[in-house]
Short mmCIF file of C-alpha atoms in Angstrom, two decimals:
data_model
loop_
_atom_site.label_atom_id
_atom_site.label_comp_id
_atom_site.label_asym_id
_atom_site.label_seq_id
_atom_site.Cartn_x
_atom_site.Cartn_y
_atom_site.Cartn_z
CA GLU N 22 -13.32 54.92 55.58
CA GLU N 23 -10.49 54.19 57.40
CA ILE N 24 -9.94 51.71 61.02
CA SER N 25 -7.54 52.75 62.90
CA GLU N 26 -6.23 48.99 63.91
CA THR N 27 -6.31 49.99 67.87
CA THR N 28 -10.25 49.96 67.36
CA PRO N 29 -11.95 46.99 69.35
CA LEU N 30 -14.04 44.92 67.18
CA ALA N 31 -17.47 45.09 67.81
CA LYS N 32 -19.06 41.80 69.71
CA SER N 33 -16.65 38.79 70.85
CA ARG N 34 -17.33 36.79 67.24
CA GLY N 35 -15.84 39.70 65.27
CA ASN N 36 -12.10 38.68 66.53
CA ARG N 37 -12.16 35.38 64.67
CA VAL N 38 -11.78 34.63 61.08
CA PHE N 39 -11.69 31.62 58.29
CA TRP N 40 -9.97 30.80 55.50
CA THR N 41 -11.57 28.22 53.88
CA SER N 42 -10.22 28.29 50.07
CA ILE N 43 -7.47 30.66 48.19
CA ILE N 44 -7.51 30.48 44.21
CA GLU N 45 -4.36 31.77 42.98
CA LYS N 46 -4.24 32.44 39.13
CA GLN N 47 -1.50 31.76 36.88
CA GLU N 48 -0.27 31.71 33.57
CA LEU N 49 1.06 29.10 32.48
CA ARG N 50 2.53 27.83 28.51
CA SER N 51 2.38 23.98 28.37
CA VAL N 52 3.97 22.02 25.49
CA TYR N 53 2.18 18.94 24.63
CA PRO N 54 4.40 17.19 22.00
CA TYR N 55 2.98 14.12 19.44
CA THR N 56 -0.32 15.69 20.49
CA ALA N 57 -3.25 17.27 19.32
CA CYS N 58 -5.08 19.35 21.93
CA VAL N 59 -8.39 21.07 21.05
CA GLY N 60 -10.43 24.29 22.83
CA LEU N 61 -13.61 24.89 23.03
CA SER N 62 -15.24 27.84 25.06
CA LEU N 63 -18.80 26.90 26.11
CA SER N 64 -21.36 29.34 27.40
CA THR N 65 -23.20 27.79 30.93
CA LYS N 66 -26.28 29.25 29.89
CA GLN N 67 -26.77 26.79 27.06
CA PHE N 68 -24.69 23.93 29.24
CA THR N 69 -25.54 23.46 33.17
CA SER N 70 -22.63 20.41 32.93
CA ILE N 71 -19.76 19.72 30.75
CA PRO N 72 -20.94 17.77 27.89
CA THR N 73 -19.76 15.10 25.61
CA ARG N 74 -17.81 15.66 22.76
CA ALA N 75 -16.52 14.17 19.63
CA TYR N 76 -13.81 14.60 17.38
CA LEU N 77 -13.19 13.82 13.96
CA ILE N 78 -9.82 13.85 13.03
CA ARG N 79 -7.50 12.98 10.45
CA GLY N 80 -4.55 11.20 12.47
CA VAL N 81 -1.31 10.87 12.25
CA LYS N 82 0.71 11.44 8.97
CA VAL N 83 2.51 8.30 7.73
CA GLU N 84 5.26 7.34 5.07
CA VAL N 85 3.62 5.91 2.09
CA PRO N 86 5.52 5.47 -1.91
CA HIS N 87 6.52 8.83 -3.32
CA ASN N 88 4.83 7.85 -6.97
CA THR N 89 0.94 7.78 -5.36
CA TYR N 90 -1.22 10.51 -4.27
CA VAL N 91 -3.63 10.92 -2.04
CA ARG N 92 -7.23 10.95 -2.83
CA GLU N 93 -9.99 12.89 -0.82
CA ASP N 94 -11.46 9.40 1.26
CA GLY N 95 -7.67 9.09 2.07
CA SER N 96 -6.66 5.83 0.47
CA LEU N 97 -4.11 6.32 -2.29
CA SER N 98 -4.14 6.45 -6.18
CA PHE N 99 -0.72 5.00 -8.10
CA ILE N 100 0.48 6.85 -10.50
CA GLU N 101 0.82 4.93 -13.42
CA ASP N 102 4.05 5.00 -15.87
CA TYR N 103 5.87 6.28 -12.41
CA ALA N 104 7.82 3.30 -11.12
CA PHE N 105 8.36 3.09 -7.42
CA ASP N 106 12.06 3.07 -6.45
CA GLY N 107 12.14 2.86 -2.73
CA SER N 108 11.31 6.37 -1.32
CA LEU N 109 8.64 7.18 0.40
CA HIS N 110 7.06 10.95 1.53
CA THR N 111 5.18 11.81 4.39
CA ARG N 112 1.32 11.99 4.26
CA TRP N 113 -2.08 11.63 5.80
CA THR N 114 -3.74 8.16 4.30
CA THR N 115 -5.66 5.33 5.37
CA CYS N 116 -4.08 2.87 3.38
CA PRO N 117 -3.35 0.16 6.06
CA VAL N 118 -0.27 -1.44 4.50
CA CYS N 119 1.04 2.15 5.23
CA ILE N 120 -0.16 2.48 8.56
CA PHE N 121 1.36 -1.27 9.69
CA TYR N 122 4.45 0.04 8.19
CA ALA N 123 4.20 2.82 10.49
CA MET N 124 3.59 1.12 13.58
CA LEU N 125 6.45 -1.09 12.84
CA THR N 126 8.91 1.41 12.64
CA ASN N 127 7.85 4.88 14.29
CA LYS N 128 9.78 5.06 17.70
CA ILE N 129 7.43 6.72 19.39
CA TRP N 130 3.99 5.37 19.03
CA GLY N 131 5.41 2.01 18.03
CA ALA N 132 7.36 -1.02 18.08
CA GLY N 133 10.53 1.34 16.29
CA ASP N 134 12.98 0.66 19.16
CA PHE N 135 12.99 -2.84 18.08
CA VAL N 136 11.81 -2.79 14.48
CA ASP N 137 14.16 -0.64 11.83
CA SER N 138 13.41 -0.12 8.28
CA SER N 139 15.53 -2.33 6.88
CA SER N 140 14.08 -5.57 8.37
CA LEU N 141 11.07 -4.59 6.43
CA ASN N 142 10.91 -5.02 2.06
CA TRP N 143 8.20 -2.93 0.00
CA VAL N 144 8.76 -5.02 -2.01
CA ASP N 145 6.01 -7.58 -0.64
CA LEU N 146 4.30 -4.65 0.84
CA TYR N 147 3.61 -2.64 -2.63
CA PRO N 148 1.09 -4.84 -4.02
CA LEU N 149 -0.56 -4.67 -0.63
CA ALA N 150 -1.31 -1.41 -0.84
CA GLN N 151 -2.19 -1.39 -4.38
CA TYR N 152 -3.67 -3.93 -3.88
CA ALA N 153 -5.65 -2.79 -0.70
CA ASN N 154 -5.86 0.75 -2.88
CA GLN N 155 -7.67 -0.59 -5.47
CA LEU N 156 -11.18 1.25 -6.41
CA ILE N 157 -14.42 -1.17 -5.88
CA THR N 158 -17.67 -0.78 -7.07
CA THR N 159 -20.34 -0.52 -3.75
CA PRO N 160 -23.83 -2.33 -4.47
CA ASP N 161 -25.55 1.63 -4.63
CA GLY N 162 -22.78 2.57 -7.74
CA THR N 163 -20.40 4.70 -5.48
CA GLN N 164 -16.73 3.97 -5.60
CA GLU N 165 -14.61 2.63 -2.58
CA PRO N 166 -10.69 2.04 -2.06
CA ARG N 167 -11.15 -2.40 -1.03
CA PHE N 168 -9.10 -1.33 2.46
CA ALA N 169 -9.10 1.36 4.66
CA ILE N 170 -8.93 1.86 8.13
CA ASN N 171 -9.70 4.38 10.96
CA THR N 172 -9.34 4.73 13.96
CA VAL N 173 -8.02 5.47 17.70
CA ILE N 174 -5.68 3.66 19.41
CA GLY N 175 -5.62 4.94 22.26
CA ASN N 176 -4.68 2.71 25.04
CA ARG N 177 -1.99 0.57 25.71
CA ALA N 178 -1.59 -3.37 24.07
CA GLN N 179 0.24 -6.09 23.15
CA ALA N 180 2.39 -4.62 20.48
CA TYR N 181 2.17 -8.08 18.06
CA GLN N 182 -1.61 -7.73 19.11
CA VAL N 183 -2.18 -4.48 17.70
CA LEU N 184 0.14 -5.74 14.66
CA ARG N 185 -2.40 -8.71 14.22
CA ASP N 186 -5.37 -6.27 14.28
CA LEU N 187 -3.69 -3.63 11.91
CA ALA N 188 -3.02 -6.41 9.38
CA SER N 189 -6.17 -8.49 9.44
CA THR N 190 -7.80 -5.05 8.06
CA PHE N 191 -5.81 -6.23 4.01
CA ARG N 192 -6.55 -9.50 5.03
CA GLY N 193 -2.55 -9.86 6.08
CA MET N 194 0.10 -12.49 7.81
CA SER N 195 3.56 -11.64 9.25
CA TYR N 196 6.38 -13.87 9.84
CA TRP N 197 9.70 -13.84 10.62
CA ALA N 198 11.96 -15.40 7.61
CA SER N 199 15.34 -14.52 6.82
CA ASN N 200 16.37 -12.27 9.02
CA ALA N 201 13.43 -10.20 7.98
CA ILE N 202 9.48 -9.41 9.18
CA GLN N 203 7.76 -10.65 5.41
CA VAL N 204 4.45 -9.55 4.75
CA THR N 205 1.93 -11.74 2.52
CA GLY N 206 -2.31 -11.22 1.72
CA ASP N 207 -4.19 -13.60 1.79
CA HIS N 208 -6.09 -12.43 -2.31
CA GLY N 209 -5.56 -12.73 -5.87
CA ASN N 210 -4.09 -10.92 -8.55
CA LEU N 211 -4.71 -7.09 -9.39
CA ASP N 212 -6.28 -7.71 -12.32
CA GLY N 213 -8.37 -10.64 -11.05
CA SER N 214 -6.68 -13.76 -12.75
CA ASP N 215 -5.78 -16.89 -10.42
CA VAL N 216 -2.82 -17.09 -8.75
CA ALA N 217 0.19 -18.90 -10.40
CA PRO N 218 1.42 -21.67 -7.94
CA VAL N 219 5.19 -21.05 -7.21
CA HIS N 220 6.28 -24.80 -6.57
CA LEU N 221 5.19 -28.07 -7.36
CA TYR N 222 4.72 -31.29 -5.21
CA ASN N 223 4.28 -35.03 -5.86
CA ASN N 224 4.54 -38.26 -4.41
CA SER N 225 8.44 -38.29 -5.53
CA ASN N 226 9.49 -35.17 -3.89
CA VAL N 227 8.35 -35.77 -0.15
CA ILE N 228 9.25 -37.94 2.30
CA ASP N 229 7.32 -41.12 1.87
CA GLY N 230 5.22 -40.46 -0.96
CA PHE N 231 2.08 -39.57 1.63
CA PHE N 232 0.01 -36.35 1.68
CA ASN N 233 -1.91 -35.87 4.74
CA TYR N 234 -5.12 -34.62 4.75
CA SER N 235 -7.42 -33.39 7.22
CA GLY N 236 -11.44 -31.91 7.11
CA THR N 237 -12.47 -28.66 9.50
CA SER N 238 -15.56 -29.74 11.49
CA LEU N 239 -19.09 -28.61 10.21
CA LYS N 240 -19.93 -26.89 13.17
CA THR N 241 -16.60 -24.42 12.41
CA ARG N 242 -18.22 -23.24 9.25
CA SER N 243 -20.41 -20.34 9.67
CA THR N 244 -23.42 -19.93 7.33
CA SER N 245 -24.07 -16.41 8.71
CA ILE N 246 -21.70 -13.29 10.04
CA ARG N 247 -22.49 -10.69 12.00
CA ILE N 248 -19.82 -8.25 11.15
CA ARG N 249 -19.40 -4.76 13.18
CA TYR N 250 -18.26 -1.82 12.35
CA ASN N 251 -18.26 1.74 13.15
CA ASP N 252 -20.94 3.80 11.34
CA PRO N 253 -19.64 7.13 9.81
CA ASP N 254 -23.91 8.28 9.35
CA ASN N 255 -24.35 7.80 13.54
CA PHE N 256 -21.39 9.19 15.19
CA TYR N 257 -19.05 6.69 14.41
CA ARG N 258 -21.44 4.71 16.41
CA PRO N 259 -20.89 0.67 16.30
CA ASN N 260 -23.73 -1.29 13.74
CA PHE N 261 -23.72 -4.09 12.30
CA VAL N 262 -23.76 -5.96 8.73
CA VAL N 263 -25.07 -8.92 8.24
CA VAL N 264 -23.92 -11.44 5.83
CA GLU N 265 -25.11 -15.26 4.83
CA ASP N 266 -25.33 -17.83 2.52
CA TYR N 267 -28.44 -19.42 1.68
CA ASP N 268 -26.98 -22.52 0.15
CA LEU N 269 -25.09 -23.20 3.67
CA ILE N 270 -27.98 -22.76 5.54
CA THR N 271 -29.94 -25.26 3.95
CA LYS N 272 -27.18 -27.38 4.17
CA TYR N 273 -24.89 -27.31 7.39
CA GLY N 274 -27.94 -25.39 9.64
CA TYR N 275 -28.10 -21.54 10.85
CA GLN N 276 -24.62 -21.38 12.42
CA THR N 277 -23.56 -17.99 13.71
CA LYS N 278 -20.57 -15.98 13.92
CA GLU N 279 -19.88 -11.90 15.32
CA ILE N 280 -16.69 -10.54 14.14
CA VAL N 281 -15.58 -7.05 14.22
CA ALA N 282 -14.10 -5.53 11.64
CA PHE N 283 -11.01 -3.21 12.96
CA GLY N 284 -10.92 0.26 12.17
CA CYS N 285 -13.83 -0.39 9.53
CA THR N 286 -16.11 2.73 8.46
CA SER N 287 -17.88 1.31 5.61
CA LYS N 288 -20.74 -0.84 5.96
CA TRP N 289 -19.18 -2.33 2.02
CA GLN N 290 -15.91 -2.98 3.37
CA ALA N 291 -17.94 -4.95 6.60
CA GLN N 292 -19.91 -6.99 3.67
CA ARG N 293 -16.70 -7.77 1.87
CA MET N 294 -15.20 -8.64 4.89
CA GLY N 295 -18.13 -11.23 5.72
CA GLN N 296 -18.58 -12.44 1.95
CA TRP N 297 -14.82 -13.38 2.55
CA MET N 298 -15.04 -15.62 5.23
CA ILE N 299 -18.23 -17.15 4.54
CA ALA N 300 -16.03 -18.37 1.24
CA ALA N 301 -12.86 -19.42 3.04
CA GLU N 302 -14.76 -21.29 5.75
CA LYS N 303 -17.01 -22.48 2.64
CA LEU N 304 -13.80 -23.55 0.28
CA ASP N 305 -11.03 -23.79 2.60
CA GLN N 306 -12.24 -27.59 4.28
CA GLU N 307 -8.79 -29.47 3.44
CA VAL N 308 -5.96 -29.04 5.04
CA ILE N 309 -2.25 -31.14 4.08
CA SER N 310 0.34 -31.52 5.63
CA PHE N 311 3.30 -33.47 3.84
CA SER N 312 7.82 -33.67 5.01
CA THR N 313 10.50 -33.20 2.17
CA GLY N 314 13.43 -31.86 1.59
CA LEU N 315 14.93 -28.97 0.94
CA GLU N 316 12.65 -27.86 -1.59
CA GLY N 317 10.58 -26.96 1.31
CA VAL N 318 12.06 -23.83 1.82
CA ALA N 319 10.83 -22.66 -2.34
CA VAL N 320 7.20 -21.95 -0.62
CA PHE N 321 7.14 -19.38 2.32
CA PRO N 322 3.90 -18.28 4.10
CA GLY N 323 1.47 -16.80 2.00
CA GLN N 324 2.70 -18.41 -1.14
CA VAL N 325 0.22 -20.74 -3.33
CA PHE N 326 1.61 -24.30 -3.85
CA ALA N 327 1.00 -26.91 -6.26
CA VAL N 328 0.43 -30.62 -5.72
CA SER N 329 -0.11 -33.73 -7.38
CA ASP N 330 -1.23 -37.08 -6.08
CA GLU N 331 -1.52 -39.84 -7.20
CA MET N 332 -3.56 -41.80 -4.44
CA LYS N 333 -6.06 -39.17 -4.61
CA GLN N 334 -6.15 -38.48 -8.17
CA GLY N 335 -6.10 -42.44 -9.08
CA ILE N 336 -3.57 -41.58 -12.16
CA ARG N 337 0.34 -41.57 -11.61
CA ALA N 338 0.48 -38.38 -13.89
CA SER N 339 3.32 -36.61 -12.48
CA GLY N 340 7.27 -37.90 -11.60
CA ARG N 341 10.93 -36.99 -12.18
CA VAL N 342 12.42 -35.28 -15.37
CA THR N 343 15.08 -37.71 -16.68
CA SER N 344 16.65 -35.21 -19.05
CA ALA N 345 15.13 -31.98 -20.53
CA SER N 346 15.57 -29.43 -23.37
CA THR N 347 13.34 -26.38 -23.91
CA THR N 348 11.01 -28.51 -25.98
CA GLU N 349 11.33 -31.77 -25.48
CA ILE N 350 10.62 -33.24 -21.53
CA THR N 351 12.02 -36.97 -20.96
CA VAL N 352 10.17 -38.12 -18.21
CA ASP N 353 10.69 -41.35 -16.04
CA GLN N 354 6.69 -42.17 -16.45
CA SER N 355 4.81 -41.12 -18.65
CA TYR N 356 0.68 -41.01 -18.71
CA TRP N 357 -1.08 -40.65 -21.64
CA SER N 358 -4.75 -41.52 -22.19
CA THR N 359 -7.39 -41.27 -25.11
CA GLY N 360 -10.51 -40.21 -23.73
CA ALA N 361 -12.82 -37.79 -24.81
CA ASP N 362 -12.36 -36.13 -21.10
CA PHE N 363 -8.57 -35.90 -21.90
CA VAL N 364 -8.13 -32.21 -23.33
CA ASN N 365 -5.42 -29.95 -23.98
CA PRO N 366 -2.90 -31.77 -21.98
CA GLN N 367 -0.31 -29.43 -20.19
CA LEU N 368 3.13 -30.09 -18.78
CA THR N 369 3.82 -28.41 -15.68
CA CYS N 370 7.98 -28.29 -14.63
CA VAL N 371 10.12 -27.06 -12.02
CA MET N 372 12.24 -24.31 -13.25
CA PRO N 373 16.54 -24.59 -12.36
CA ASP N 374 15.53 -21.25 -10.49
CA GLY N 375 12.94 -22.97 -8.00
CA ASP N 376 9.61 -21.68 -9.98
CA THR N 377 7.21 -23.61 -12.49
CA GLU N 378 5.75 -23.25 -15.74
CA THR N 379 3.29 -24.88 -17.58
CA ASN N 380 2.71 -25.34 -21.73
CA TYR N 381 0.81 -27.28 -23.95
CA ILE N 382 1.54 -30.79 -24.38
CA TRP N 383 2.08 -31.29 -28.52
CA LYS N 384 2.95 -34.51 -28.88
CA ARG N 385 4.47 -37.58 -27.44
CA ASN N 386 6.39 -40.61 -28.83
CA GLY N 387 6.66 -42.91 -25.45
CA ASN N 388 8.32 -40.91 -22.10
CA VAL N 389 9.33 -37.80 -24.43
CA HIS N 390 6.85 -35.24 -24.38
CA THR N 391 7.66 -32.19 -27.17
CA LEU N 392 6.21 -28.87 -26.64
CA LEU N 393 3.50 -26.53 -28.55
CA THR N 394 5.83 -23.39 -27.33
CA PRO N 395 9.18 -23.51 -25.39
CA PHE N 396 9.76 -23.19 -21.38
CA SER N 397 12.12 -20.37 -20.14
CA ALA N 398 14.88 -22.97 -19.82
CA ALA N 399 15.51 -26.27 -19.90
CA PRO N 400 14.42 -28.25 -16.60
CA GLN N 401 16.84 -29.80 -14.87
CA ALA N 402 17.45 -33.44 -14.04
CA GLN N 403 15.49 -34.83 -11.26
CA SER N 404 13.33 -32.40 -11.32
CA VAL N 405 9.39 -33.22 -10.89
CA TRP N 406 6.62 -32.74 -13.37
CA SER N 407 3.06 -32.72 -13.44
CA ILE N 408 0.15 -33.24 -16.57
CA ARG N 409 -3.11 -31.74 -16.39
CA SER N 410 -5.89 -31.59 -19.18
CA THR N 411 -9.40 -31.30 -19.18
CA ALA N 412 -10.42 -34.51 -16.99
CA PHE N 413 -7.59 -33.40 -13.50
CA VAL N 414 -5.71 -30.47 -12.60
CA GLU N 415 -3.45 -30.33 -9.60
CA GLN N 416 -4.58 -28.89 -6.34
CA LYS N 417 -3.68 -25.84 -5.25
CA PHE N 418 -3.05 -24.97 -1.15
CA ARG N 419 -1.76 -21.43 0.26
CA CYS N 420 1.07 -21.90 2.75
CA LEU N 421 0.49 -21.55 6.52
CA SER N 422 3.34 -22.69 8.10
CA ILE N 423 6.60 -24.15 8.21
CA ASP N 424 8.18 -26.09 10.34
CA GLU N 425 11.66 -27.61 10.63
CA SER N 426 12.61 -31.08 11.68
#
């Protein structure tokens, strides 16, 4: 029934209106570039409040070498007999090397405004990616890639710290040299063989002829390491793996350390990380430092070099080459022994290109050594040499840093 506007309202309180809220519905089409959006429709009969939600996502796609394909677990498989020509294609992957490269060069969520792809060299990254994606048999009989990363970087952070965290997943180390970003890793060869030294230093090619040695404190050598990772069997909540060395516990006592395996979702990968850290602290007990001339540029951080120090060996088994061909090397002063432990002597020389080569010695006549097989090139005069045998060998060190003075 319609009521006229002139009809008075009943009672005096009817002439006031209290407006508490208004709701206006508008249809909006929002665009969220470079963002993954998800929507859920939930019944209020089942949930009295908004529930906590968790999502299993694959994340962004990154550039990977063109001669690879992605396995089911996200790791990369390198196609045999298909050489890498430097080109890349975009795929989703868990390869930490490719994600590290993307974080450096992406202009949207990475450091691409400051780092160009030309500042990185896939000659260095490619073997690191091969090593990271090599399948490893775990103690339960399954196989998984050696290194993989599954994480969400959801907050702003210092770019250098994020890159260091990403590099730690494949035991990598980055530095600036030759107007480019150099990346290397602390690991061996793909076939499991020892890493060959790239250069040789002895008392004749270091300033004052001295090497300085320093050791690590016993308190810094961990005997038990607790590694935190995200457990996929428990909704990716944090879990822990403990790695211990009982021989070290007996020797040094119970010295614990807790570390975080960044982006790790495999307990076996976390275990391997702990085993590597214990082994590194157990074996890398000695640090060497020395000053040299232009030969210092022959080694970059991360590379392995050899040292023949007569002060430590107690004998002079190294020096300078006087003259040489590919089969006969004349040295400044030779070392030879008729002892039973001096078996299968080998001669190491620095080649004209800076690399080292080692061959067995067939015979010796004074300071002239005749090789069993020839070198690829004749060592230059005044280059360095050393002798090894079953009785003694050169020490190998990994370069950590180089300072100019």
